[in-house]
Structure formats: structure tokens, C-alpha cells
mmCIF file of C-alpha atoms in Angstrom:
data_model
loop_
_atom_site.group_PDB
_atom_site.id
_atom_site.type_symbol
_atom_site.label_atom_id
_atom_site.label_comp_id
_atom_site.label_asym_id
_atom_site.label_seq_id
_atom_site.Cartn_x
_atom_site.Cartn_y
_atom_site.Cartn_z
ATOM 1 C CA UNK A 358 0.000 0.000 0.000
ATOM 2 C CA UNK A 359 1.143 3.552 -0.369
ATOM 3 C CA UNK A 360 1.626 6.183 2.085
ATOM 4 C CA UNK A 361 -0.123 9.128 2.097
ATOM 5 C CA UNK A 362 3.058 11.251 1.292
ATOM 6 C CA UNK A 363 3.331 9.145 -1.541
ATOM 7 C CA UNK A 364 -0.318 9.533 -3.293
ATOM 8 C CA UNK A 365 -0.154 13.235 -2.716
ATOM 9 C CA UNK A 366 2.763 13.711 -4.472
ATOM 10 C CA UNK A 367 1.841 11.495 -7.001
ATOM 11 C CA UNK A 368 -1.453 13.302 -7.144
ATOM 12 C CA UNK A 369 0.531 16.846 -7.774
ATOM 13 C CA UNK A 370 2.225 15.373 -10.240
ATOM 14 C CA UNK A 371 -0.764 14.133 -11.699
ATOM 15 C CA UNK A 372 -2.261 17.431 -12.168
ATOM 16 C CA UNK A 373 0.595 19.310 -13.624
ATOM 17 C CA UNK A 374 0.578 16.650 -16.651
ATOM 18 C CA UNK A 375 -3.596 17.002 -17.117
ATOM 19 C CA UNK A 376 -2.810 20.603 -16.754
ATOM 20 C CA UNK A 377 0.008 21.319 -18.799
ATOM 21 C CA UNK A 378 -1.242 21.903 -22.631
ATOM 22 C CA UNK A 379 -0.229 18.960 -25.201
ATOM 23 C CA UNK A 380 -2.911 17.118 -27.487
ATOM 24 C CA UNK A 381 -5.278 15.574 -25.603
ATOM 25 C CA UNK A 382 -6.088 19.574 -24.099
ATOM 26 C CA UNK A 383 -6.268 20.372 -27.823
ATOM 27 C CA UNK A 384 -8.188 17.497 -29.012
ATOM 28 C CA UNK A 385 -11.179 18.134 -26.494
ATOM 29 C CA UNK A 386 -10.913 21.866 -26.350
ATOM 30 C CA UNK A 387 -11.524 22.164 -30.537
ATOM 31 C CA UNK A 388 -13.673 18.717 -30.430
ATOM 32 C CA UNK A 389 -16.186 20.396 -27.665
ATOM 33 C CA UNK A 390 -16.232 23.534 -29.209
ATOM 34 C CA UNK A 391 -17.138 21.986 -32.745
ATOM 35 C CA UNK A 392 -19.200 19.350 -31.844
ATOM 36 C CA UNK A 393 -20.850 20.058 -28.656
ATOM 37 C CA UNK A 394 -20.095 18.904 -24.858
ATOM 38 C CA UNK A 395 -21.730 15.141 -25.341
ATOM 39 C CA UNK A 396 -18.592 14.699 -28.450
ATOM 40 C CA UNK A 397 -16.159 16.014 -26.223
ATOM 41 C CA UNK A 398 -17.223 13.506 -23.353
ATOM 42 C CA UNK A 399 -17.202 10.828 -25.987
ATOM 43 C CA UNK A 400 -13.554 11.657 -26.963
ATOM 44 C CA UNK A 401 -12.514 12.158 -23.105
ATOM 45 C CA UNK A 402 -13.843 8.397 -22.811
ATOM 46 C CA UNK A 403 -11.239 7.262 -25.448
ATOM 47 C CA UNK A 404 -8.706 9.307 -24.131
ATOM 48 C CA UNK A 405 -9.162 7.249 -20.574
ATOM 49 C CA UNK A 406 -9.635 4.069 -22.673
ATOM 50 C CA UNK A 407 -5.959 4.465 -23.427
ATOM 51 C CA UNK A 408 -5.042 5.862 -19.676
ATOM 52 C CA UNK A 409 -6.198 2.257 -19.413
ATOM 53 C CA UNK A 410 -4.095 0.636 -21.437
ATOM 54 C CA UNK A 411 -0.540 2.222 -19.928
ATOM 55 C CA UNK A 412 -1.761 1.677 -16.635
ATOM 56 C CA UNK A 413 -1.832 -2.430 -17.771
ATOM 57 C CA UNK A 414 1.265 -1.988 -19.874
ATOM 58 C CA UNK A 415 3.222 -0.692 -16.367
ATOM 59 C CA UNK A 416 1.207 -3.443 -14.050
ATOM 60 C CA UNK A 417 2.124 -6.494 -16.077
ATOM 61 C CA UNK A 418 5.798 -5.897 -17.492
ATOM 62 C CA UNK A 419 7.445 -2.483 -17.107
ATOM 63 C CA UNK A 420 7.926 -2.728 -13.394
ATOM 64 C CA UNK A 421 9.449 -5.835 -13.765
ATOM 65 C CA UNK A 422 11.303 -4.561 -16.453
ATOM 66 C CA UNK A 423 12.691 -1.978 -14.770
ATOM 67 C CA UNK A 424 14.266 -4.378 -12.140
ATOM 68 C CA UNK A 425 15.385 -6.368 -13.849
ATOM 69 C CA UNK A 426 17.430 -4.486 -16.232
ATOM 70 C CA UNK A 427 17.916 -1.125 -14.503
ATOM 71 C CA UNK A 428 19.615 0.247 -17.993
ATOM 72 C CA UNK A 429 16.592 -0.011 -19.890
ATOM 73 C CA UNK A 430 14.821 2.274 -16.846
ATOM 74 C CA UNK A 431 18.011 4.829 -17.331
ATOM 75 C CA UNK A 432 16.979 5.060 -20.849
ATOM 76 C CA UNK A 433 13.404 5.579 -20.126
ATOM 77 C CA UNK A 434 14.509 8.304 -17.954
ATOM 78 C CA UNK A 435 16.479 10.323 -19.921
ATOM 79 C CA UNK A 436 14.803 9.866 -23.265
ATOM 80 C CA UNK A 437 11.712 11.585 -20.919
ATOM 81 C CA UNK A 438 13.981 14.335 -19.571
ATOM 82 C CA UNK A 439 15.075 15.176 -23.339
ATOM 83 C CA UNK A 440 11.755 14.790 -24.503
ATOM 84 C CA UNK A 441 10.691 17.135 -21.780
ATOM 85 C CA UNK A 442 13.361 19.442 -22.845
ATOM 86 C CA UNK A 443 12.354 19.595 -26.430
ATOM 87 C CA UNK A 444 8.098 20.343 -25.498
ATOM 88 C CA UNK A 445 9.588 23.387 -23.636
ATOM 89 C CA UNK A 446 12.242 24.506 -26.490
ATOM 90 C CA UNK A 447 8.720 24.019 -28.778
ATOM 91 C CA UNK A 448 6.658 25.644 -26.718
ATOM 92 C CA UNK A 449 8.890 29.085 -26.926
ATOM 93 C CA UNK A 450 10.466 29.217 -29.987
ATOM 94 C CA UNK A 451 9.878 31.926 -32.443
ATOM 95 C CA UNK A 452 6.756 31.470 -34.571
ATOM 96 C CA UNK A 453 5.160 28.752 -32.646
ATOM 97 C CA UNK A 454 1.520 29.593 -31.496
ATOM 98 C CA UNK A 455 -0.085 28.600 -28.146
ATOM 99 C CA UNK A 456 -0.873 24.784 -27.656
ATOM 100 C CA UNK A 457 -4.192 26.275 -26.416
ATOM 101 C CA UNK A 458 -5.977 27.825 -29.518
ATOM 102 C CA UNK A 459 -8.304 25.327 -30.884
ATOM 103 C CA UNK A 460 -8.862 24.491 -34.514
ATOM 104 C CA UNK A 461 -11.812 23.616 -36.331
ATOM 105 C CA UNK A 462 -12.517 19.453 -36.982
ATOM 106 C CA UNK A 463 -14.849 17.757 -38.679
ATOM 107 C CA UNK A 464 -18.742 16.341 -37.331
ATOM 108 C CA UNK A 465 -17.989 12.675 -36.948
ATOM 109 C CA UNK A 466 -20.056 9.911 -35.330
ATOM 110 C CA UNK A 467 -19.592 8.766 -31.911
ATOM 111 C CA UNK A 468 -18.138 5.636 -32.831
ATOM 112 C CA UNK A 469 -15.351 7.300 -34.770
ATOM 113 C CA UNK A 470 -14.886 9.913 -31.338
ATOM 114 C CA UNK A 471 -14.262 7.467 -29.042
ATOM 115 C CA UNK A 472 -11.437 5.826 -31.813
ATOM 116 C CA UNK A 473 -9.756 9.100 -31.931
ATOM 117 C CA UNK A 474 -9.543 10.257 -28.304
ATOM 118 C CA UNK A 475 -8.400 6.621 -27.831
ATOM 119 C CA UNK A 476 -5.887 7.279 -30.526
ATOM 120 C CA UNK A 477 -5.070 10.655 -29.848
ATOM 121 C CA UNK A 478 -3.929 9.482 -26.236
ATOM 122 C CA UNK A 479 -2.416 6.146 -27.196
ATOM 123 C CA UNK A 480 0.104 7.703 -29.910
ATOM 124 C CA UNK A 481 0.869 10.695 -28.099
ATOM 125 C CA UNK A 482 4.250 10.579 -27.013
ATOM 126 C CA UNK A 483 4.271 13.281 -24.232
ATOM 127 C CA UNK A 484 1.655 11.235 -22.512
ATOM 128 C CA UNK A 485 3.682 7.827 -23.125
ATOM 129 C CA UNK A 486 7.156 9.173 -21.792
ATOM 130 C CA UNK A 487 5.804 10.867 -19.187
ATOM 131 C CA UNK A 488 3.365 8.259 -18.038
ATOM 132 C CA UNK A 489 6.101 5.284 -18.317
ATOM 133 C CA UNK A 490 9.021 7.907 -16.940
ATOM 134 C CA UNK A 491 7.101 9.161 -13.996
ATOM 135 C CA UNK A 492 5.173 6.545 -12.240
ATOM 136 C CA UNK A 493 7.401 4.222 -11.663
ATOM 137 C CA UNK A 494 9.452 6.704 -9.317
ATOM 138 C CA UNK A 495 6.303 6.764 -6.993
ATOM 139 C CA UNK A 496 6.141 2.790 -6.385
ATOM 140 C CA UNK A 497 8.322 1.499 -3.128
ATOM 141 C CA UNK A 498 9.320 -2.412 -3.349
ATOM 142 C CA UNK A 499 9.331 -2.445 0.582
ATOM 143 C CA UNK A 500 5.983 -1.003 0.799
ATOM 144 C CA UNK A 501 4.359 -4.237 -0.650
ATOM 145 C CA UNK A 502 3.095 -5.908 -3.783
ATOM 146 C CA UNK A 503 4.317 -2.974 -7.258
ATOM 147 C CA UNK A 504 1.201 -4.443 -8.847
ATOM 148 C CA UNK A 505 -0.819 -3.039 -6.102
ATOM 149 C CA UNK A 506 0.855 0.125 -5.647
ATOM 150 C CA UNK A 507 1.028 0.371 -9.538
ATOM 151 C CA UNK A 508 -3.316 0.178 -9.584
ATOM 152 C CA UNK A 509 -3.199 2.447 -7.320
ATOM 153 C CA UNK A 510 -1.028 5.093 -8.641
ATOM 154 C CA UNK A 511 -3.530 4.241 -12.004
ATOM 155 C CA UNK A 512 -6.341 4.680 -10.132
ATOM 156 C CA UNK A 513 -5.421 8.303 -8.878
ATOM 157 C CA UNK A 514 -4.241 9.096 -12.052
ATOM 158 C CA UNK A 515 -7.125 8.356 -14.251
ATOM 159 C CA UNK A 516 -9.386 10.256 -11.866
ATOM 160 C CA UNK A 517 -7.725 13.377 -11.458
ATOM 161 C CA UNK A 518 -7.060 12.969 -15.728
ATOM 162 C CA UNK A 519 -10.814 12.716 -16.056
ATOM 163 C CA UNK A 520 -12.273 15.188 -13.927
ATOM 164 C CA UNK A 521 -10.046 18.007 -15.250
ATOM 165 C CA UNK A 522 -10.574 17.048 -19.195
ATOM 166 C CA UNK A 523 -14.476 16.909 -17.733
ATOM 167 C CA UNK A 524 -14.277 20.246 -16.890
ATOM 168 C CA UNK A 525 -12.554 21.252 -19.906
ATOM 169 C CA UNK A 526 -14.915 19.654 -21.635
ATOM 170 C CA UNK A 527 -17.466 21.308 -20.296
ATOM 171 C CA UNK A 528 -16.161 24.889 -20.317
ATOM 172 C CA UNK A 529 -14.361 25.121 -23.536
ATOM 173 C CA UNK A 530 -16.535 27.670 -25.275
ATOM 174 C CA UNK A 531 -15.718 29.967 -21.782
ATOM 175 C CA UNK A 532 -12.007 29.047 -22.385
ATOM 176 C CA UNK A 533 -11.986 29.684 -26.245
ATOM 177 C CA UNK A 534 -12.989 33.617 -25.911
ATOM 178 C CA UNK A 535 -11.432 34.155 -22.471
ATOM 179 C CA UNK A 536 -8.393 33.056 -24.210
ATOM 180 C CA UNK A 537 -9.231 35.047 -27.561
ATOM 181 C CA UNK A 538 -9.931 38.078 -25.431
ATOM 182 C CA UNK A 539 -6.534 37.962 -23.719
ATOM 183 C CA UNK A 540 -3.714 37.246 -26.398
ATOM 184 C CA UNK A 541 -0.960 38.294 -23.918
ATOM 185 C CA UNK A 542 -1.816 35.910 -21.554
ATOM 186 C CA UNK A 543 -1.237 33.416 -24.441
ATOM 187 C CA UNK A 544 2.491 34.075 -24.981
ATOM 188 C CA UNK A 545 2.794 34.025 -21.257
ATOM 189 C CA UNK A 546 1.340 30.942 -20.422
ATOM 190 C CA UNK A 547 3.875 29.843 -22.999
ATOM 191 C CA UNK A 548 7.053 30.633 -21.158
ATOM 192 C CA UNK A 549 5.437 29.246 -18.323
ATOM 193 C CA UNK A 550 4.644 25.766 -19.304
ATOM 194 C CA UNK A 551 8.172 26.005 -20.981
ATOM 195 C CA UNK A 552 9.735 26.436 -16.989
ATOM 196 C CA UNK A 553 7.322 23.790 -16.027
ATOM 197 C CA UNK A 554 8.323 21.339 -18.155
ATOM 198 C CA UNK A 555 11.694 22.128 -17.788
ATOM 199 C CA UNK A 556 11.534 21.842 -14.088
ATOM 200 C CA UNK A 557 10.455 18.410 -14.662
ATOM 201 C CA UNK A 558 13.584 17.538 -17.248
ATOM 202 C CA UNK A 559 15.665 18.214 -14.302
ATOM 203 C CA UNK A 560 13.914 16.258 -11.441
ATOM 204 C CA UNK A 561 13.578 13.452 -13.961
ATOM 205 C CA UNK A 562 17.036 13.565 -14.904
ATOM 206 C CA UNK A 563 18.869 13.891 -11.525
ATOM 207 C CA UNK A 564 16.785 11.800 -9.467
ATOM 208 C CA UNK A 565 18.728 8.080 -8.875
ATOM 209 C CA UNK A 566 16.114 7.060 -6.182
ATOM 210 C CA UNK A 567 15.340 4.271 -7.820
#
């Protein structure tokens, strides 16, 4: 079982990746605006679909992986602190427009939705490296069974992702002309999420705790 320490900070952590702006924040922001809140909630379900699927991926093998051959956890770690590095370097250089503006999609059928928030989440690497990178600092050998501890770091994960993408969902009309009305606030919120992510280069990088 984990400590309460532990969930917390996994929790924080958490909510700066739902928070920080990447493709799944785009996906549902121009998908609700286009389509309506009930296609946004349909896409946020495919999104979590493939929440779903990493959380599996890290319960039955990467764990184990990771123990077994620490190198191929080094590896993970730095190719997620470079990775980290490169979404801030994109995120700020000259030209590049805010992660949050929305663009017009397509009406498609709930079927094909729930496919592409699935999709959307399952191929997007920030999500991957992050997810695989991150969690697997939070889980304690000592503390008891990793396949445990590994549901529920999942488990906190999913709902925190959910209820934040829900709200997003549900506000992104509010969001799309509070954001058109204040275009300064997009180029800082840039530079921001660029010293966020940056931030978490470094912790990723320099932390040998496990």
C-alpha cells in the first residue's frame, strides 16, 4: 500500500501533466467547441480508454522490467527528460503559437470519437514518456506488492485525468474567448509551461532514487 506522502505527491504530479497543454487539451478543447459537450465527453472516454491501457502496460511488465534491467529504466529516464526538454524549447520558440488555440474538426459519429480520443492518447508521445518515466518513481518495493501500488497510482491518475478534461470539456466555449480576449496571456502561459516542463527535465534527470 502507499503512504499518504506518496499519493499526494503522485497526485501533484498528476495534475501538472492534465494541466500542462499537449494534445489531448487540444483534441477536447476544438472537439467540444465543434461538436458540442456530449462529443467532447465521448472523446474524453477514449482518451481514458488508453489511460487504461498504460496503466496495464506498467502493471504487467514495465515494473518488472525496470528491475530487472535497470539500464533499460536509465533510458526511459532520460529519453523523458530530453523529450521534456524539447516540449519546452517548442513551446517558446519563435513562430510557434499557443498549444491552447483550438482548430476547427470535422462532425464525426460517436463511434469514430471514441477511436480518436483513444488514438489521440495512445500515440501521443508526451503522454507515453511521461506516463512510463514518472510513475514508476512513486512505487516502493518495501511497501508491498508494485502491482498493487502500480493500480493504485492508475487509479489516482485516471481520476484526477478525467475530472479536469471533464471540466474542460465542459467549459471550452468559456475558455476559447477568455483566451481570444486575452492574447498576452497566451504568450505568457507559454514561457510558463516552458519552466514547467523544464523543471520536470531536471527532477527526472537527476533523481537516482530508484
Amino acid at each position: 500500500m502507499l503512504d499518504l506522502t506518496t499519493m499526494i505527491g503522485f497526485a501533484l504530479v498528476a495534475l501538472g501533466m492534465v494541466c500542462a497543454p499537449g494534445p489531448n487539451m487540444i483534441y477536447l478543447l476544438s472537439r467540444s467547441i465543434t461538436q458540442g459537450r456530449v462529443a467532447g465527453v465521448t472523446s474524453l472516454l477514449g482518451i481514458m480508454l488508453a489511460f487504461t491501457v498504460y496503466i496495464i502496460a506498467t502493471m504487467l511488465g514495465l515494473s518488472a522490467l525496470f528491475h530487472a534491467v535497470p539500464f533499460v529504466y536509465e533510458c526511459i529516464r532520460w529519453l523523458g527528460a530530453g523529450y521534456l526538454v524539447w516540449l519546452a524549447w517548442k513551446s517558446i520558440r519563435p513562430g510557434q503559437a499557443s498549444p491552447l488555440e483550438p482548430k476547427p474538426l470535422s462532425i464525426d459519429s460517436p463511434r469514430k470519437l471514441l477511436i480518436m480520443g483513444f488514438m489521440t492518447n495512445l500515440l501521443n508521445p508526451k503522454a507515453a514518456v511521461l506516463y512510463i518515466s514518472l510513475l514508476p518513481q512513486f512505487i516502493d518495493p518495501a511497501r508491498g506488492s508494485v502491482l498493487l501500488q502500480s493500480m493504485e497510482l492508475g487509479f489516482i491518475q485516471i481520476s484526477i485525468s478525467f475530472l479536469i478534461n471533464l471540466l474542460i470539456v465542459l467549459t471550452a466555449s468559456q475558455i476559447a474567448a477568455w483566451l481570444g480576449a486575452r492574447p498576452l496571456w497566451l504568450k505568457w502561459q507559454r514561457w510558463l509551461m516552458a519552466s514547467v516542463l523544464t523543471g520536470l527535465a531536471a527532477r527526472m534527470a537527476l533523481d537516482r532514487s530508484k
